[in-house]
C-alpha atoms as a printed R data frame, in Angstrom:
    type eleno elety resid chain resno       x       y       z
1   ATOM     1    CA   MET     A     1 -42.734  -4.860 -87.335
2   ATOM     2    CA   ARG     A     2 -40.586  -1.868 -86.504
3   ATOM     3    CA   ARG     A     3 -43.479  -0.098 -84.715
4   ATOM     4    CA   LEU     A     4 -44.259  -3.354 -82.518
5   ATOM     5    CA   PHE     A     5 -40.539  -3.610 -81.608
6   ATOM     6    CA   LEU     A     6 -40.408   0.041 -80.392
7   ATOM     7    CA   ARG     A     7 -43.839  -0.279 -78.518
8   ATOM     8    CA   GLN     A     8 -42.463  -3.317 -76.586
9   ATOM     9    CA   LEU     A     9 -39.252  -1.463 -75.915
10  ATOM    10    CA   ARG     A    10 -41.243   1.691 -74.347
11  ATOM    11    CA   THR     A    11 -43.249  -0.847 -72.247
12  ATOM    12    CA   ARG     A    12 -40.151  -2.468 -70.651
13  ATOM    13    CA   ARG     A    13 -38.495   0.936 -69.875
14  ATOM    14    CA   ARG     A    14 -41.837   2.112 -68.307
15  ATOM    15    CA   SER     A    15 -42.032  -0.901 -66.198
16  ATOM    16    CA   ARG     A    16 -38.615  -0.642 -64.985
17  ATOM    17    CA   LYS     A    17 -39.209   2.963 -64.026
18  ATOM    18    CA   ILE     A    18 -42.354   2.041 -61.962
19  ATOM    19    CA   SER     A    19 -40.480  -0.917 -60.160
20  ATOM    20    CA   THR     A    20 -37.547   1.640 -59.391
21  ATOM    21    CA   THR     A    21 -39.850   4.419 -57.958
22  ATOM    22    CA   TRP     A    22 -41.874   1.818 -55.820
23  ATOM    23    CA   SER     A    23 -38.469   0.508 -54.194
24  ATOM    24    CA   ARG     A    24 -37.492   4.185 -53.420
25  ATOM    25    CA   ASN     A    25 -40.744   4.906 -51.883
26  ATOM    26    CA   SER     A    26 -40.945   1.766 -49.908
27  ATOM    27    CA   SER     A    27 -37.691   2.598 -48.226
28  ATOM    28    CA   ARG     A    28 -38.571   6.183 -47.584
29  ATOM    29    CA   SER     A    29 -42.020   5.294 -46.000
30  ATOM    30    CA   PRO     A    30 -41.124   2.111 -43.836
31  ATOM    31    CA   LYS     A    31 -43.944   0.080 -42.560
32  ATOM    32    CA   LYS     A    32 -44.748  -0.346 -39.116
33  ATOM    33    CA   ASN     A    33 -44.080  -3.515 -37.112
34  ATOM    34    CA   LEU     A    34 -46.519  -5.033 -34.624
35  ATOM    35    CA   ARG     A    35 -45.641  -2.841 -31.914
36  ATOM    36    CA   GLY     A    36 -46.252   0.323 -33.865
37  ATOM    37    CA   CYS     A    37 -42.688   1.284 -34.305
38  ATOM    38    CA   ALA     A    38 -41.341   2.027 -37.534
39  ATOM    39    CA   ASN     A    39 -38.852  -0.469 -39.123
40  ATOM    40    CA   ARG     A    40 -35.425   0.556 -40.639
41  ATOM    41    CA   PRO     A    41 -35.475   1.225 -44.395
42  ATOM    42    CA   TYR     A    42 -34.419  -1.439 -46.429
43  ATOM    43    CA   GLY     A    43 -30.701  -1.821 -46.910
44  ATOM    44    CA   THR     A    44 -29.789   0.008 -43.782
45  ATOM    45    CA   THR     A    45 -26.983  -1.424 -41.727
46  ATOM    46    CA   ILE     A    46 -27.486  -1.214 -37.914
47  ATOM    47    CA   ARG     A    47 -24.190  -1.461 -36.012
48  ATOM    48    CA   VAL     A    48 -24.463  -2.988 -32.411
49  ATOM    49    CA   SER     A    49 -21.542  -2.256 -29.976
50  ATOM    50    CA   PRO     A    50 -20.450  -5.114 -27.751
51  ATOM    51    CA   VAL     A    51 -22.361  -5.279 -24.436
52  ATOM    52    CA   GLN     A    52 -20.242  -3.687 -21.672
53  ATOM    53    CA   PRO     A    53 -20.513  -5.131 -18.111
54  ATOM    54    CA   ILE     A    54 -21.816  -2.428 -15.591
55  ATOM    55    CA   SER     A    55 -20.148  -2.468 -12.234
56  ATOM    56    CA   SER     A    56 -22.316  -1.935  -9.048
57  ATOM    57    CA   ALA     A    57 -20.091   0.873  -8.291
58  ATOM    58    CA   CYS     A    58 -21.258   2.830 -11.287
59  ATOM    59    CA   ILE     A    59 -24.841   2.647 -10.436
60  ATOM    60    CA   LEU     A    60 -25.751   4.875  -7.394
61  ATOM    61    CA   ASN     A    61 -28.873   5.922  -5.611
62  ATOM    62    CA   VAL     A    62 -28.979   9.606  -4.973
63  ATOM    63    CA   ASN     A    63 -30.248   9.081  -1.561
64  ATOM    64    CA   ASP     A    64 -27.699   6.826   0.108
65  ATOM    65    CA   GLY     A    65 -25.153   6.287  -2.659
66  ATOM    66    CA   HIS     A    66 -25.921   2.489  -3.049
67  ATOM    67    CA   ARG     A    67 -28.591   0.469  -4.668
68  ATOM    68    CA   ALA     A    68 -30.144  -2.044  -2.421
69  ATOM    69    CA   ASP     A    69 -30.942  -4.416  -5.116
70  ATOM    70    CA   LEU     A    70 -27.292  -4.587  -6.317
71  ATOM    71    CA   PRO     A    71 -24.697  -6.947  -4.595
72  ATOM    72    CA   PRO     A    72 -22.611  -5.271  -2.071
73  ATOM    73    CA   LYS     A    73 -19.077  -3.887  -3.223
74  ATOM    74    CA   ILE     A    74 -16.494  -4.821  -0.805
75  ATOM    75    CA   ALA     A    75 -12.837  -3.592  -0.585
76  ATOM    76    CA   ILE     A    76 -10.161  -4.976   1.414
77  ATOM    77    CA   ILE     A    77  -7.316  -2.571   2.058
78  ATOM    78    CA   GLY     A    78  -4.080  -3.425   3.260
79  ATOM    79    CA   ILE     A    79  -1.874  -0.458   4.711
80  ATOM    80    CA   GLY     A    80   1.841  -0.690   5.339
81  ATOM    81    CA   HIS     A    81   5.454  -0.274   4.346
82  ATOM    82    CA   GLU     A    82   7.442  -3.330   3.515
83  ATOM    83    CA   ALA     A    83  10.748  -1.755   4.712
84  ATOM    84    CA   CYS     A    84   9.523  -1.075   8.350
85  ATOM    85    CA   GLY     A    85   9.228  -4.571  10.012
86  ATOM    86    CA   ASP     A    86   5.703  -5.158  11.352
87  ATOM    87    CA   ASP     A    87   4.273  -2.325   9.528
88  ATOM    88    CA   ALA     A    88   3.990  -4.351   6.464
89  ATOM    89    CA   VAL     A    89   1.471  -6.641   7.973
90  ATOM    90    CA   GLY     A    90  -1.347  -4.940   6.219
91  ATOM    91    CA   ARG     A    91   0.178  -5.531   2.935
92  ATOM    92    CA   ALA     A    92   0.926  -9.225   3.770
93  ATOM    93    CA   VAL     A    93  -2.718  -9.739   4.621
94  ATOM    94    CA   ALA     A    94  -3.783  -8.209   1.230
95  ATOM    95    CA   GLU     A    95  -1.313 -10.120  -0.589
96  ATOM    96    CA   ARG     A    96  -2.425 -13.500   0.829
97  ATOM    97    CA   ILE     A    97  -6.383 -13.034   0.727
98  ATOM    98    CA   ARG     A    98  -6.251 -11.794  -2.832
99  ATOM    99    CA   ARG     A    99  -5.766 -15.337  -3.747
100 ATOM   100    CA   SER     A   100  -8.899 -16.652  -1.996
101 ATOM   101    CA   VAL     A   101 -11.560 -14.048  -2.471
102 ATOM   102    CA   SER     A   102 -14.062 -13.840  -5.291
103 ATOM   103    CA   ALA     A   103 -13.921 -11.429  -8.191
104 ATOM   104    CA   ASP     A   104 -16.525  -9.232  -6.457
105 ATOM   105    CA   VAL     A   105 -14.038  -8.283  -3.809
106 ATOM   106    CA   THR     A   106 -11.350  -5.700  -4.685
107 ATOM   107    CA   VAL     A   107  -8.040  -5.888  -2.848
108 ATOM   108    CA   PHE     A   108  -5.970  -2.623  -2.392
109 ATOM   109    CA   ASP     A   109  -2.423  -2.214  -1.250
110 ATOM   110    CA   VAL     A   110  -1.825   1.173   0.188
111 ATOM   111    CA   ARG     A   111   1.747   1.913   0.442
112 ATOM   112    CA   GLY     A   112   1.844   5.581   0.997
113 ATOM   113    CA   ASN     A   113  -0.347   8.362   2.721
114 ATOM   114    CA   PRO     A   114  -3.482   6.638   4.088
115 ATOM   115    CA   ALA     A   115  -5.390   9.983   2.972
116 ATOM   116    CA   THR     A   116  -5.733   8.110  -0.436
117 ATOM   117    CA   LEU     A   117  -8.375   5.939   1.374
118 ATOM   118    CA   LEU     A   118 -10.963   8.713   0.614
119 ATOM   119    CA   ASP     A   119 -10.763   7.764  -3.079
120 ATOM   120    CA   VAL     A   120 -10.375   3.954  -2.473
121 ATOM   121    CA   TRP     A   121 -13.586   3.495  -0.553
122 ATOM   122    CA   LYS     A   122 -15.677   6.302  -1.734
123 ATOM   123    CA   ASP     A   123 -17.988   3.987  -3.766
124 ATOM   124    CA   VAL     A   124 -17.902   0.662  -1.782
125 ATOM   125    CA   THR     A   125 -20.488  -0.717   0.460
126 ATOM   126    CA   CYS     A   126 -18.010  -2.172   2.857
127 ATOM   127    CA   ALA     A   127 -14.303  -1.425   3.419
128 ATOM   128    CA   ILE     A   128 -12.164  -3.652   5.617
129 ATOM   129    CA   VAL     A   129  -8.756  -1.993   6.506
130 ATOM   130    CA   VAL     A   130  -5.949  -3.875   7.838
131 ATOM   131    CA   ASP     A   131  -3.074  -2.083   9.551
132 ATOM   132    CA   ALA     A   132  -0.330  -2.644  12.188
133 ATOM   133    CA   VAL     A   133  -1.147  -0.831  15.731
134 ATOM   134    CA   ARG     A   134   1.152   0.013  18.475
135 ATOM   135    CA   THR     A   135  -0.220  -1.151  21.891
136 ATOM   136    CA   ASP     A   136   0.929  -2.651  25.047
137 ATOM   137    CA   ALA     A   137  -0.699  -5.901  24.291
138 ATOM   138    CA   GLU     A   138   1.178  -8.967  23.156
139 ATOM   139    CA   SER     A   139   2.679  -8.904  19.822
140 ATOM   140    CA   GLY     A   140   0.132 -10.608  17.235
141 ATOM   141    CA   THR     A   141  -2.833  -9.631  19.080
142 ATOM   142    CA   ILE     A   142  -5.784  -8.863  16.662
143 ATOM   143    CA   TYR     A   143  -8.244  -6.115  17.163
144 ATOM   144    CA   ARG     A   144 -11.431  -5.777  15.185
145 ATOM   145    CA   ILE     A   145 -12.887  -2.124  15.402
146 ATOM   146    CA   ASP     A   146 -15.989  -0.781  13.633
147 ATOM   147    CA   LEU     A   147 -14.638   2.601  12.701
148 ATOM   148    CA   LEU     A   148 -18.038   4.167  12.309
149 ATOM   149    CA   THR     A   149 -19.460   3.335  15.733
150 ATOM   150    CA   GLU     A   150 -16.500   2.626  18.001
151 ATOM   151    CA   THR     A   151 -13.330   4.201  19.054
152 ATOM   152    CA   LEU     A   152  -9.939   2.788  19.481
153 ATOM   153    CA   PRO     A   153  -8.841   1.656  22.959
154 ATOM   154    CA   PRO     A   154  -6.700   4.043  24.692
155 ATOM   155    CA   ASP     A   155  -3.551   1.934  24.391
156 ATOM   156    CA   VAL     A   156  -4.239   1.063  20.672
157 ATOM   157    CA   GLN     A   157  -2.666   3.395  18.227
158 ATOM   158    CA   PRO     A   158  -2.148   2.988  14.354
159 ATOM   159    CA   THR     A   159   1.387   3.060  13.382
160 ATOM   160    CA   SER     A   160   2.777   6.716  12.702
161 ATOM   161    CA   SER     A   161   5.032   5.785   9.775
162 ATOM   162    CA   HIS     A   162   2.431   6.705   7.263
163 ATOM   163    CA   GLY     A   163   2.350  10.362   8.515
164 ATOM   164    CA   PHE     A   164  -1.388  10.517   8.609
165 ATOM   165    CA   GLY     A   165  -3.387   7.870  10.682
166 ATOM   166    CA   VAL     A   166  -6.430   5.965   9.704
167 ATOM   167    CA   VAL     A   167  -8.589   7.486  12.336
168 ATOM   168    CA   SER     A   168  -7.616  10.806  11.086
169 ATOM   169    CA   VAL     A   169  -8.692   9.788   7.658
170 ATOM   170    CA   VAL     A   170 -12.039   8.501   9.008
171 ATOM   171    CA   GLU     A   171 -12.735  12.015  10.541
172 ATOM   172    CA   LEU     A   172 -11.876  13.671   7.533
173 ATOM   173    CA   GLY     A   173 -14.161  11.345   5.415
174 ATOM   174    CA   ARG     A   174 -17.005  12.075   8.015
175 ATOM   175    CA   ILE     A   175 -16.539  15.771   7.304
176 ATOM   176    CA   LEU     A   176 -16.627  15.544   3.570
177 ATOM   177    CA   ASN     A   177 -19.318  12.767   3.557
178 ATOM   178    CA   ARG     A   178 -16.982  10.243   1.765
179 ATOM   179    CA   LEU     A   179 -17.222   7.045   4.020
180 ATOM   180    CA   PRO     A   180 -18.572   3.648   3.143
181 ATOM   181    CA   ARG     A   181 -21.687   2.244   4.638
182 ATOM   182    CA   GLN     A   182 -19.546  -0.145   6.794
183 ATOM   183    CA   LEU     A   183 -15.934   0.442   7.676
184 ATOM   184    CA   ILE     A   184 -13.996  -2.186   9.774
185 ATOM   185    CA   LEU     A   185 -10.365  -2.030  10.950
186 ATOM   186    CA   PHE     A   186  -8.411  -5.123  11.756
187 ATOM   187    CA   GLY     A   187  -5.445  -3.903  13.896
188 ATOM   188    CA   ILE     A   188  -2.537  -6.132  14.469
189 ATOM   189    CA   ALA     A   189  -0.308  -5.307  17.395
190 ATOM   190    CA   GLY     A   190   3.407  -5.065  15.990
191 ATOM   191    CA   GLU     A   191   6.443  -5.555  17.915
192 ATOM   192    CA   ARG     A   192   9.359  -3.945  15.901
193 ATOM   193    CA   PHE     A   193   9.115  -1.320  13.328
194 ATOM   194    CA   GLU     A   194  12.726  -0.596  12.567
195 ATOM   195    CA   ALA     A   195  13.719   0.152   8.830
196 ATOM   196    CA   GLY     A   196  14.828  -3.099   7.066
197 ATOM   197    CA   ALA     A   197  13.496  -5.491   9.663
198 ATOM   198    CA   PRO     A   198  11.223  -8.486   8.549
199 ATOM   199    CA   LEU     A   199   7.897  -9.298  10.171
200 ATOM   200    CA   SER     A   200   8.217 -10.714  13.632
201 ATOM   201    CA   SER     A   201   7.185 -14.310  14.030
202 ATOM   202    CA   SER     A   202   4.245 -13.460  16.146
203 ATOM   203    CA   VAL     A   203   2.885 -10.863  13.649
204 ATOM   204    CA   ALA     A   204   3.473 -13.260  10.608
205 ATOM   205    CA   ALA     A   205   1.471 -15.946  12.454
206 ATOM   206    CA   ALA     A   206  -1.473 -13.614  12.798
207 ATOM   207    CA   VAL     A   207  -1.792 -13.109   8.960
208 ATOM   208    CA   HIS     A   208  -3.431 -16.477   8.580
209 ATOM   209    CA   GLU     A   209  -6.094 -15.646  11.331
210 ATOM   210    CA   VAL     A   210  -6.825 -12.198  10.046
211 ATOM   211    CA   CYS     A   211  -7.550 -13.579   6.545
212 ATOM   212    CA   ARG     A   212  -9.853 -16.203   8.017
213 ATOM   213    CA   ARG     A   213 -11.859 -13.477   9.989
214 ATOM   214    CA   ILE     A   214 -12.084 -11.345   7.038
215 ATOM   215    CA   GLU     A   215 -13.393 -14.175   4.911
216 ATOM   216    CA   SER     A   216 -16.023 -14.570   7.750
217 ATOM   217    CA   GLU     A   217 -16.865 -10.933   7.487
218 ATOM   218    CA   ILE     A   218 -17.403 -11.054   3.676
219 ATOM   219    CA   ALA     A   219 -19.605 -14.152   4.009
220 ATOM   220    CA   ALA     A   220 -21.906 -12.328   6.531
221 ATOM   221    CA   ILE     A   221 -22.160  -9.374   4.374
222 ATOM   222    CA   VAL     A   222 -23.182 -11.211   1.220
223 ATOM   223    CA   ARG     A   223 -25.480 -13.577   2.848
């Protein structure tokens, strides 16, 4: 009886040892799935990080800086100083159009030196710049100028309160090869640029029309 009990005990121990060895070997030598790829060992935890959205600005083509199969990246840039009368019209346009454009359009408010534009528009497909201009035309007159193919009329000059004009920034960007594919300036003729003065009535009235034209530009680009 004692011998029979010891024989059964040894059999059970041997069975457990074989089962444990098979389990370890099966995890060390994983089977292959239908695609021929080895599966993960049993008991292995795979951590998957949350999916992060990829902006079109992060995927660039080495040839021209933009992928043709990606949606265009558009930037609207309002330039101006709120304490210098009509010079603030660019910021007024940026603030207003920010409420109506889609999430694909980025609106910037540049208050200081326009040289920062080189960083703002370096990865965009189209940049639309809004700024006050000094001209002999009636206050509130709107100019649309393609800064890559056209020159400003002789009587139209961007306001000088920024210290560095938009045209000068474009020329610098051309030298450094840091220009968007399309660059449009909406210039609004100002009347007064004194410190502390508000927007003149004619310039304030032009804000709505400029926003409407910018929306038309965007619609034509994304069409």
